[in-house]
Every structure is written in C-alpha cells, then in structure tokens.
Amino acid sequence: MFINKNELEFSEWWNKIIFEGGLADNRYKIKGLFVWMPYGFSLMKMVKKNWDNLFEQNNISELYFPLFVPQEYAKQNESWWNSFKEQAFYVLGYFDNEKKVFLRPTGEPAMYPMFSLWIRSHRDLPLRVYETVSSFRNETKSTKTFVRDVEIGPWYEIHTVHSTREEAEAEIELGIKMNDIIFDNLAVSRLKVRKPIQDCFPGSVGAIEFYTLLNDKLVENASCNNLGQAYAKAFNIKFFDENEKEQFAWQTCTGNGERFLSAIIGNHSDDKGLVLPPVVAPIQVAIIPIKISVDEINKLNLDFSNLRVKEFPVGKSIGDVRYKTEKMGIPLRIEIGPNEISEKKAVLIWRNGKKESCLFSDLNKVVVTGLDNFQKDLRLASENEMIKRIKICDNKIDAKKADIAIIGWCGSAECSDWLQTDLEKELIGMTLEKKKVKCLHCEKDGEATYFSKSY
Ligand SMILES: [Zn+2]
C-alpha cells in the first residue's frame, strides 16, 4: 500500500498510477471527468460482473431509468431536494422549458414517482430492482479519479420496497452481505459503521456504510440505506394490505460503483504501479516470449484453461515489456525462451517479486494455486493495514495521534463538533456492536465511535 502524508504528492502518484496503468486518461478538458481506457473499463466490467451475478442470484431485477429528472418529481421530497439541488446539473434547451429538468445525482426522484404508480397492493411487493448508471454531481470539493468525480459511473443502485419494516431490515442485511462478497473478491478490508442519523442519506432513518483505506485516510465505499417510510410518504408509495387497509411502504437503497476501483488501487498499488487482485484482474498472466516468437509459445500447447492470459511480444527491449506488465498490475509474468523450451520449464515472476520455475506439465496447477495465494496475501496485507491503524482510545492525546480512533461519543452534535476539531478527524460512524462507552468530550453515556481523516 502506497502512503504519502503529503496530499499533493499522493495525488500526483494517484494520477500517474491510473494513467500509466492504462485505466483512465484524465486529460479531458472538464474538471472531474475522465476517459475510461480499455484496460480500466475491462477491470470495471470484471467488478461489475460481481454485482450483476450477485443481484441476479438474489432475484433483484435490472432495469433502467432516464437520465433526465423533472424538478416536479424531486420537489416531492424536500430533504432530498435541499441536499442535491445545489449539486445538480440543469438541462438547458430542453424542448419544454416550462418543465425544469436536471441530470440525476441519485436515482430516487426518478424512480419513486413511478414506483407509486406500480404499487397498489401487498401482492405487488416486495419490489426489488437495480440499475447501473452514471450519476452527475457538480463537485465543489477537489476531484480525484475514481474517488470524487463529476460523472460517477458505472454506479449500481438497488432500490427495494416492502410491506413491513422487518423485510426492509432484512434487505439491508442482504445488501451488507453482497458488498462484503464484492470486497472479498477485491481482497480489500473494510470498516463497516452505523451512520449517525444526521449524516445519513437525506430523509433516511439509518445506514450502514463501508469505508476503505486510501492513503492515510478512509474513503466511503458503498452504503446501505434504510429509508423507513419517509420516501414512501413523500412520493406517495402506498399499498393495500391483506386486510384491505392502506399503508405506506418501507424502502431501502444500496449503492456503489467506481469507488470499488479506488479500493483496489488504494490498498494494493505500490511505487511501481498497480497490483490487481487475481479474482478481478482482466489479465491474470502475462506471457513474455524471450528471443522466440509468440507462435513458438503457442506451439507448446501450454494449459492455460480457466485463466485470463495475454501474450506480450517483446519489441526493442525486454525491460520495457516487464515494466509495462508491472505498471498494469498483472499478478503473474511468465517468461519463456529457448532455454526454458529445451528444459520444458517456465520462469514465473509474481508481481510481489517472488520468483519460481515449474515444468510445463505442472504449469496450470502451479499458476492456479499461486494466484489463489496471491489473492490471499493481498487480502491479509489489507487486513493488517486496517488493524494496525485502529486504536481504542480513552483520552484525546492518543485519539489525536491514532490514524483511526475508536472513542466514546454521546450522540450530540455539539460534542461531535468539539471532538472533530480537537482530534483533527471526522466522525465516521458508530461500531456495529453498539458498545457502550462514555463520551470523550462530555463524559455522558455514549457509544464506541470511529473518528478518522477521510476523503
Ligand atoms: Zn458528549
């Protein structure tokens, strides 16, 4: 994991890693927008496959809503509107200028007025859908590719509607489980927190959020929001229950997207470039012919079944090719030349520097096992880094020193303001365990809460 306390230097490194690794080109002339390069987009697609499969397995149907949202929809939910109206992009030149229209910053105001038309009876519930889209926010903060962008996409958002509170709560648990599976495949450790109500998604009644490491800070990465009945009331989403009594529905929404890439890059890259976890790496193995042609390698009929392999012909310099595969973060490089052919052996050089050789006949087995271990090692390193940073603190001096401090907080806004200023950290959220601890500021009853710098 690359860490640089100097934010400017970290930013330079971040941009260089992404550009030289072939993920994105951010020289596009609008701040906060970038071009997805083919290699970056294939990595994103590998991650996206994770969520498409998971959602399909769990019977959540994919659909697609328009990018344009009429203001009259959004204004139905005052708290949503007040939170996003400053960040929204308004559409000029729309043929019906009376109808003010903006680009969606999130999906709720586009979807929920339609939900209210679709849902009539308890038999229409649960409604469980998702879309993968771009969202647009006019960012006033400084932008960072894959972390804070003006066009956020691909971004998945699951929206569910239920007849009971319990069903909605079970949906949140499922959302947590599915995000956990995705993060496992990225070999990334994460902190799960309960958001204090004042920091939740506008109008919601609770949220579980995921945070991952980035430099010396944390970054919010996926959130599962319990919307209670607030949105149903605002958007008039009602149903007749089994007793023909009309009731407001219970809702949840869960989302994340390109920030998964920030988790991969932030956790695994080093000063040489990207390091991609094998489960989602678009190319798991780079084959490099040394002083022979790609054809000669193909004639060896090596067994690469169930592996994502790509040949990298050597041009002028073998060094350049090695360097390139390192920057792309390909987990394994296999080099084969005349010597290897005569000995029927391949040289395996892993992205973490480990080197070994193996017989052509054992190649598939050795590579598959090696990739599995590579994934586990990345995961372990990421877990250790997270554990190393978290400190349970009972005084402000220690809490200020810690990267991620767990301290008691009573829940009051006044104390969180004081604590954030004194500790030079932000309130991240309460622990899932709901552990009782006295507030570090006012000493009243409180609970264990994470404080850390964050993006
Ligand atoms: Zn307090």
Coordinates of C-alpha atoms and ligand atoms in Angstrom, one line a residue:
M1 CA 0.0 0.0 0.0
F2 CA 1.4 3.4 -1.0
I3 CA 1.1 6.1 1.6
N4 CA 2.2 9.7 1.4
K5 CA 1.3 12.2 4.1
N6 CA 1.8 15.0 1.6
E7 CA -1.6 15.1 -0.2
L8 CA -0.2 16.8 -3.3
E9 CA 2.4 14.2 -3.8
F10 CA -0.1 11.5 -3.2
S11 CA -2.4 13.0 -5.8
E12 CA 0.4 13.1 -8.3
W13 CA 1.2 9.4 -7.6
W14 CA -2.5 8.5 -7.9
N15 CA -2.9 10.2 -11.3
K16 CA 0.3 8.6 -12.6
I17 CA -0.6 5.1 -11.4
I18 CA -4.0 5.3 -13.1
F19 CA -2.7 6.8 -16.3
E20 CA 0.4 4.7 -16.7
G21 CA -1.5 1.6 -15.7
G22 CA -3.9 2.2 -18.6
L23 CA -7.0 2.6 -16.5
A24 CA -8.0 6.2 -17.4
D25 CA -7.0 9.3 -19.1
N26 CA -7.9 12.4 -17.1
R27 CA -6.6 15.0 -19.5
Y28 CA -10.2 15.6 -20.7
K29 CA -10.9 19.3 -20.6
I30 CA -13.7 19.3 -18.0
K31 CA -12.7 19.0 -14.3
G32 CA -13.9 15.8 -12.7
L33 CA -14.5 13.9 -16.0
F34 CA -12.1 11.4 -17.5
V35 CA -11.9 8.8 -20.3
W36 CA -12.2 5.2 -19.3
M37 CA -9.4 3.4 -21.2
P38 CA -10.0 -0.2 -22.5
Y39 CA -7.9 -1.8 -19.7
G40 CA -9.6 0.3 -17.0
F41 CA -13.0 -0.4 -18.4
S42 CA -12.3 -4.2 -18.5
L43 CA -11.3 -4.0 -14.8
M44 CA -14.6 -2.1 -14.1
K45 CA -16.5 -4.8 -16.0
M46 CA -14.9 -7.5 -14.0
V47 CA -16.1 -5.8 -10.8
K48 CA -19.5 -5.1 -12.3
K49 CA -19.9 -8.8 -13.2
N50 CA -19.7 -9.5 -9.5
W51 CA -22.7 -7.3 -8.7
D52 CA -24.7 -8.4 -11.8
N53 CA -24.3 -12.1 -10.7
L54 CA -25.0 -11.4 -7.1
F55 CA -28.1 -9.4 -7.7
E56 CA -29.4 -11.9 -10.2
Q57 CA -28.8 -14.8 -7.7
N58 CA -30.8 -12.8 -5.2
N59 CA -33.7 -12.1 -7.6
I60 CA -33.1 -8.4 -7.9
S61 CA -34.1 -7.3 -11.4
E62 CA -32.2 -4.9 -13.5
L63 CA -34.0 -2.0 -15.2
Y64 CA -33.0 1.4 -16.5
F65 CA -34.5 4.8 -15.8
P66 CA -34.0 8.0 -17.8
L67 CA -31.0 10.3 -17.0
F68 CA -33.3 13.3 -17.0
V69 CA -35.4 14.0 -13.9
P70 CA -38.2 16.6 -13.8
Q71 CA -37.9 19.0 -10.9
E72 CA -41.5 18.5 -10.0
Y73 CA -40.6 14.9 -9.1
A74 CA -37.6 15.9 -6.9
K75 CA -39.5 18.6 -5.1
Q76 CA -41.9 16.0 -3.6
N77 CA -39.1 15.1 -1.2
E78 CA -38.0 18.3 0.5
S79 CA -34.9 16.8 2.3
W80 CA -33.6 15.1 -0.9
W81 CA -34.2 18.3 -2.9
N82 CA -32.4 20.5 -0.4
S83 CA -29.4 18.2 -0.3
F84 CA -29.0 17.9 -4.0
K85 CA -30.4 21.0 -5.7
E86 CA -27.0 22.8 -5.5
Q87 CA -25.2 19.9 -6.9
A88 CA -27.5 19.1 -9.8
F89 CA -26.8 20.0 -13.4
Y90 CA -29.8 21.6 -15.1
V91 CA -30.7 20.9 -18.7
L92 CA -30.8 23.9 -21.0
G93 CA -32.6 23.8 -24.3
Y94 CA -35.0 21.1 -23.4
F95 CA -38.0 21.4 -25.7
D96 CA -40.4 22.0 -22.9
N97 CA -38.6 24.7 -20.9
E98 CA -41.6 25.0 -18.5
K99 CA -40.7 21.6 -17.2
K100 CA -37.4 22.2 -15.4
V101 CA -35.2 19.2 -15.9
F102 CA -31.9 18.1 -14.3
L103 CA -29.4 15.2 -14.6
R104 CA -29.8 12.6 -11.9
P105 CA -27.4 13.0 -9.0
T106 CA -29.1 9.9 -7.4
G107 CA -32.0 7.7 -8.6
E108 CA -34.7 8.3 -6.0
P109 CA -36.6 11.2 -7.6
A110 CA -36.7 9.5 -11.0
M111 CA -37.8 6.1 -9.6
Y112 CA -40.1 6.7 -6.7
P113 CA -42.9 8.6 -8.5
M114 CA -43.0 5.6 -10.9
F115 CA -43.0 3.2 -8.0
S116 CA -46.1 4.9 -6.7
L117 CA -47.8 4.1 -10.0
W118 CA -46.7 0.5 -10.0
I119 CA -47.6 -0.4 -6.4
R120 CA -51.2 -0.9 -5.4
S121 CA -51.5 -4.0 -3.3
H122 CA -49.4 -6.1 -1.0
R123 CA -49.2 -8.5 -3.9
D124 CA -47.1 -6.0 -5.8
L125 CA -44.5 -6.3 -3.0
P126 CA -41.7 -6.7 -2.5
L127 CA -40.4 -4.7 -5.4
R128 CA -36.6 -5.2 -5.7
V129 CA -34.8 -3.6 -8.7
Y130 CA -31.4 -2.2 -9.6
E131 CA -29.8 -0.1 -12.3
T132 CA -26.2 0.5 -13.3
V133 CA -25.9 4.1 -14.4
S134 CA -23.9 7.3 -14.4
S135 CA -24.8 9.9 -11.8
F136 CA -23.8 13.6 -12.1
R137 CA -22.8 15.9 -9.3
N138 CA -21.4 19.4 -9.5
E139 CA -18.5 18.8 -7.2
T140 CA -17.2 21.8 -5.3
K141 CA -14.6 19.8 -3.5
S142 CA -11.4 18.9 -5.4
T143 CA -11.9 15.9 -7.6
K144 CA -9.9 12.7 -7.7
T145 CA -10.4 10.0 -10.3
F146 CA -12.5 7.0 -9.1
V147 CA -12.9 8.8 -5.7
R148 CA -14.7 12.0 -6.4
D149 CA -15.9 12.6 -9.9
V150 CA -18.5 14.8 -11.6
E151 CA -19.8 11.8 -13.6
I152 CA -19.9 8.9 -11.3
G153 CA -20.3 5.7 -13.2
P154 CA -20.7 2.9 -13.6
W155 CA -22.7 3.0 -10.4
Y156 CA -25.2 0.4 -9.2
E157 CA -28.2 1.4 -7.1
I158 CA -30.6 -1.2 -5.7
H159 CA -34.0 0.2 -4.7
T160 CA -36.4 -2.0 -2.8
V161 CA -39.9 -1.6 -1.5
H162 CA -41.5 -3.7 1.2
S163 CA -44.7 -4.2 3.1
T164 CA -43.0 -4.4 6.5
R165 CA -40.2 -2.8 8.4
E166 CA -38.7 -6.3 9.2
E167 CA -38.5 -7.1 5.5
A168 CA -36.7 -3.8 4.8
E169 CA -34.3 -4.5 7.6
A170 CA -33.5 -8.0 6.2
E171 CA -32.8 -6.3 2.8
I172 CA -30.2 -4.1 4.4
E173 CA -28.5 -7.2 5.9
L174 CA -28.5 -8.7 2.4
G175 CA -27.0 -5.5 0.9
I176 CA -24.2 -5.7 3.5
K177 CA -23.6 -9.4 2.7
M178 CA -23.4 -8.7 -1.1
N179 CA -21.0 -5.8 -0.7
D180 CA -18.8 -8.0 1.6
I181 CA -18.6 -10.6 -1.1
I182 CA -17.5 -8.0 -3.7
F183 CA -14.9 -6.6 -1.3
D184 CA -13.6 -10.1 -0.7
N185 CA -13.1 -10.5 -4.4
L186 CA -11.1 -7.3 -4.4
A187 CA -9.0 -8.6 -1.5
V188 CA -9.9 -5.4 0.4
S189 CA -10.5 -4.9 4.1
R190 CA -13.3 -2.5 5.0
L191 CA -14.7 -0.9 8.1
K192 CA -18.5 -1.1 8.5
V193 CA -20.1 1.6 10.5
R194 CA -23.6 2.8 11.5
K195 CA -24.0 6.3 10.4
P196 CA -25.4 8.8 12.9
I197 CA -28.8 9.9 11.7
Q198 CA -27.8 13.5 10.9
D199 CA -25.1 12.2 8.5
C200 CA -27.4 9.6 6.8
F201 CA -28.7 9.9 3.2
P202 CA -31.3 12.8 3.3
G203 CA -34.6 11.6 4.7
S204 CA -33.4 8.1 5.6
V205 CA -33.8 6.5 9.1
G206 CA -30.4 4.7 9.3
A207 CA -27.5 3.5 7.2
I208 CA -24.6 1.0 7.3
E209 CA -21.7 2.3 5.4
F210 CA -18.5 0.7 4.2
Y211 CA -15.2 2.6 4.4
T212 CA -11.9 1.5 2.8
L213 CA -8.3 2.7 3.2
L214 CA -6.9 5.4 0.9
N215 CA -3.5 6.9 1.7
D216 CA -3.6 7.8 5.4
K217 CA -7.4 8.3 5.4
L218 CA -10.6 6.5 4.9
V219 CA -13.0 6.8 2.0
E220 CA -16.7 5.9 2.0
N221 CA -17.2 2.9 -0.3
A222 CA -20.8 1.6 -0.5
S223 CA -23.8 2.4 1.6
C224 CA -26.9 0.5 2.6
N225 CA -29.7 3.0 3.5
N226 CA -32.8 2.2 5.4
L227 CA -35.3 4.8 4.1
G228 CA -38.1 3.8 6.5
Q229 CA -41.4 5.2 5.3
A230 CA -40.1 8.8 4.7
Y231 CA -39.7 8.4 1.0
A232 CA -43.0 6.5 0.7
K233 CA -44.8 9.4 2.4
A234 CA -43.0 12.0 0.2
F235 CA -43.6 10.1 -3.1
N236 CA -47.0 8.6 -2.1
I237 CA -45.9 4.9 -2.3
K238 CA -48.9 3.1 -0.7
F239 CA -50.4 -0.4 -0.8
F240 CA -53.5 -2.2 0.4
D241 CA -52.5 -4.8 2.9
E242 CA -54.2 -8.2 3.4
N243 CA -57.0 -6.5 5.4
E244 CA -57.6 -4.0 2.6
K245 CA -56.1 -1.3 4.8
E246 CA -54.0 1.3 3.0
Q247 CA -50.4 1.7 4.3
F248 CA -47.2 3.4 3.4
A249 CA -44.4 1.1 2.1
W250 CA -41.0 0.6 3.6
Q251 CA -37.9 1.2 1.4
T252 CA -34.2 0.7 1.2
C253 CA -31.5 1.7 -1.3
T254 CA -27.9 0.5 -1.6
G255 CA -25.3 1.8 -4.0
N256 CA -21.7 1.9 -5.0
G257 CA -19.6 1.8 -8.2
E258 CA -16.4 3.1 -9.5
R259 CA -15.1 3.6 -5.9
F260 CA -14.6 -0.1 -5.8
L261 CA -11.6 0.7 -8.1
S262 CA -10.3 3.3 -5.6
A263 CA -10.3 0.4 -3.0
I264 CA -8.3 -1.8 -5.3
I265 CA -5.8 0.9 -6.2
G266 CA -5.6 2.5 -2.7
N267 CA -5.0 -0.9 -1.0
H268 CA -2.8 -2.8 -3.3
S269 CA -0.7 -0.5 -5.5
D270 CA 3.0 0.3 -4.8
D271 CA 5.5 2.7 -6.1
K272 CA 6.0 0.6 -9.3
G273 CA 2.3 0.7 -10.2
L274 CA -1.0 -1.1 -9.9
V275 CA -1.3 -4.5 -8.3
L276 CA -4.6 -6.2 -9.2
P277 CA -6.3 -9.0 -7.2
P278 CA -6.4 -12.1 -9.4
V279 CA -10.2 -12.6 -9.0
V280 CA -11.0 -9.4 -10.9
A281 CA -7.7 -8.8 -12.9
P282 CA -8.7 -8.6 -16.6
I283 CA -5.3 -10.2 -17.3
Q284 CA -4.0 -12.7 -14.7
V285 CA -1.0 -13.9 -16.5
A286 CA 1.3 -12.0 -18.9
I287 CA 3.3 -14.4 -21.2
I288 CA 6.5 -13.0 -22.4
P289 CA 8.5 -14.7 -25.2
I290 CA 12.2 -14.2 -24.8
K291 CA 14.2 -14.4 -28.1
I292 CA 11.4 -16.5 -29.6
S293 CA 8.1 -15.7 -31.3
V294 CA 4.6 -15.8 -29.9
D295 CA 3.9 -18.6 -32.4
E296 CA 6.6 -20.8 -30.9
I297 CA 5.0 -20.3 -27.5
N298 CA 1.6 -21.2 -28.9
K299 CA 3.1 -24.4 -30.4
L300 CA 4.0 -25.6 -26.9
N301 CA 0.2 -26.0 -26.2
L302 CA 0.6 -25.0 -22.6
D303 CA -2.5 -25.5 -20.5
F304 CA -4.0 -22.1 -19.6
S305 CA -7.5 -23.3 -19.2
N306 CA -9.7 -21.2 -16.8
L307 CA -7.0 -18.5 -16.8
R308 CA -7.1 -15.0 -18.3
V309 CA -3.8 -14.9 -20.2
K310 CA -2.3 -12.4 -22.7
E311 CA 0.9 -12.5 -24.7
F312 CA 3.2 -9.5 -24.6
P313 CA 5.6 -9.7 -27.6
V314 CA 8.9 -8.2 -26.9
G315 CA 9.9 -5.3 -29.2
K316 CA 13.2 -3.5 -28.8
S317 CA 13.6 -4.0 -25.1
I318 CA 12.5 -6.8 -22.7
G319 CA 12.9 -4.3 -19.9
D320 CA 10.1 -2.2 -21.3
V321 CA 7.7 -5.1 -21.5
R322 CA 8.4 -6.2 -17.9
Y323 CA 8.0 -2.6 -16.8
K324 CA 4.6 -2.3 -18.6
T325 CA 3.2 -5.5 -17.1
E326 CA 4.2 -4.3 -13.7
K327 CA 2.5 -1.0 -14.1
M328 CA -0.6 -2.8 -15.3
G329 CA -0.6 -4.7 -12.1
I330 CA -0.8 -8.1 -13.8
P331 CA -0.3 -10.6 -10.9
L332 CA 2.0 -13.0 -12.8
R333 CA 4.5 -12.8 -15.6
I334 CA 5.7 -16.0 -17.3
E335 CA 8.9 -15.8 -19.3
I336 CA 9.8 -18.4 -21.8
G337 CA 12.9 -18.5 -24.1
P338 CA 15.0 -21.2 -25.9
N339 CA 16.5 -22.5 -22.6
E340 CA 13.0 -22.9 -21.0
I341 CA 11.8 -24.8 -24.1
S342 CA 14.7 -27.2 -24.0
E343 CA 14.2 -27.8 -20.3
K344 CA 10.4 -27.9 -20.6
K345 CA 10.2 -25.3 -17.8
A346 CA 8.8 -21.8 -17.4
V347 CA 10.0 -19.0 -15.3
L348 CA 7.3 -17.4 -13.1
I349 CA 7.7 -13.9 -11.8
W350 CA 5.0 -12.7 -9.5
R351 CA 4.0 -9.0 -9.1
N352 CA 5.1 -9.2 -5.5
G353 CA 8.7 -10.1 -6.5
K354 CA 8.5 -13.9 -5.8
K355 CA 10.2 -16.0 -8.5
E356 CA 9.9 -19.7 -9.2
S357 CA 10.2 -22.1 -12.1
C358 CA 8.0 -25.1 -13.0
L359 CA 7.6 -27.8 -15.5
F360 CA 5.3 -27.1 -18.4
S361 CA 3.3 -30.1 -17.4
D362 CA 2.6 -28.6 -13.9
L363 CA 2.0 -25.1 -15.2
N364 CA -1.7 -24.9 -14.8
K365 CA -1.8 -26.3 -11.3
V366 CA 1.1 -24.1 -10.1
V367 CA -0.4 -20.9 -11.6
V368 CA -3.9 -21.6 -10.2
T369 CA -2.5 -22.2 -6.7
G370 CA -0.2 -19.3 -7.0
L371 CA -3.0 -16.9 -8.0
D372 CA -5.1 -18.1 -5.1
N373 CA -2.2 -17.4 -2.7
F374 CA -1.5 -14.1 -4.3
Q375 CA -5.2 -13.1 -3.6
K376 CA -4.9 -14.3 0.0
D377 CA -1.7 -12.4 0.6
L378 CA -3.2 -9.1 -0.7
R379 CA -6.2 -9.6 1.5
L380 CA -4.1 -10.3 4.5
A381 CA -1.9 -7.2 3.9
S382 CA -5.0 -5.1 3.6
E383 CA -6.5 -6.5 6.8
N384 CA -3.2 -6.0 8.7
E385 CA -3.0 -2.4 7.5
M386 CA -6.6 -1.7 8.7
I387 CA -6.0 -3.4 12.1
K388 CA -2.7 -1.5 12.5
R389 CA -4.4 1.8 12.2
I390 CA -7.4 1.3 14.5
K391 CA -6.8 2.3 18.2
I392 CA -9.2 2.2 21.0
C393 CA -8.5 5.4 22.9
D394 CA -9.6 6.8 26.3
N395 CA -8.0 10.2 26.0
K396 CA -7.8 13.0 23.4
I397 CA -4.0 12.9 23.1
D398 CA -4.0 9.2 22.0
A399 CA -7.1 9.7 19.9
K400 CA -5.4 12.6 18.1
K401 CA -2.3 10.5 17.4
A402 CA -4.2 7.4 16.1
D403 CA -5.0 7.1 12.4
I404 CA -8.4 5.7 13.2
A405 CA -9.5 6.3 16.8
I406 CA -12.4 4.5 18.5
I407 CA -13.7 6.7 21.3
G408 CA -17.0 7.2 23.1
W409 CA -19.4 9.7 21.7
C410 CA -22.8 10.7 23.3
G411 CA -24.5 11.4 20.0
S412 CA -24.8 15.1 20.4
A413 CA -23.8 17.4 17.5
E414 CA -22.1 19.8 20.0
C415 CA -19.7 17.0 21.2
S416 CA -19.0 15.7 17.7
D417 CA -18.1 19.3 16.6
W418 CA -15.7 19.6 19.6
L419 CA -14.2 16.1 19.0
Q420 CA -13.7 16.7 15.3
T421 CA -11.9 19.9 16.0
D422 CA -9.8 18.6 18.9
L423 CA -8.8 15.4 17.2
E424 CA -8.4 16.9 13.7
K425 CA -10.5 14.0 12.4
E426 CA -14.0 13.4 11.1
L427 CA -16.7 11.4 12.7
I428 CA -17.0 8.2 10.6
G429 CA -19.7 6.3 12.4
M430 CA -20.5 4.0 15.3
T431 CA -19.3 0.5 15.6
L432 CA -21.8 -2.2 14.6
E433 CA -21.5 -3.8 18.0
K434 CA -23.2 -0.9 19.8
K435 CA -20.7 -0.9 22.6
K436 CA -21.4 1.5 25.5
V437 CA -18.6 3.9 26.2
K438 CA -18.6 7.3 28.0
C439 CA -18.4 10.3 25.7
L440 CA -14.8 11.5 25.4
H441 CA -15.9 15.1 25.5
C442 CA -18.8 15.4 28.0
E443 CA -18.4 12.1 29.8
K444 CA -22.1 11.3 29.5
D445 CA -23.2 7.9 28.3
G446 CA -22.3 7.2 24.7
E447 CA -21.1 4.5 22.3
A448 CA -18.0 3.4 20.6
T449 CA -17.5 5.6 17.5
Y450 CA -14.8 5.8 14.8
F451 CA -13.0 9.0 14.1
S452 CA -10.5 9.3 11.2
K453 CA -9.4 11.6 8.5
S454 CA -11.5 10.9 5.4
Y455 CA -11.8 11.9 1.7
Ligands
ZN1 ZN -20.8 14.2 24.6

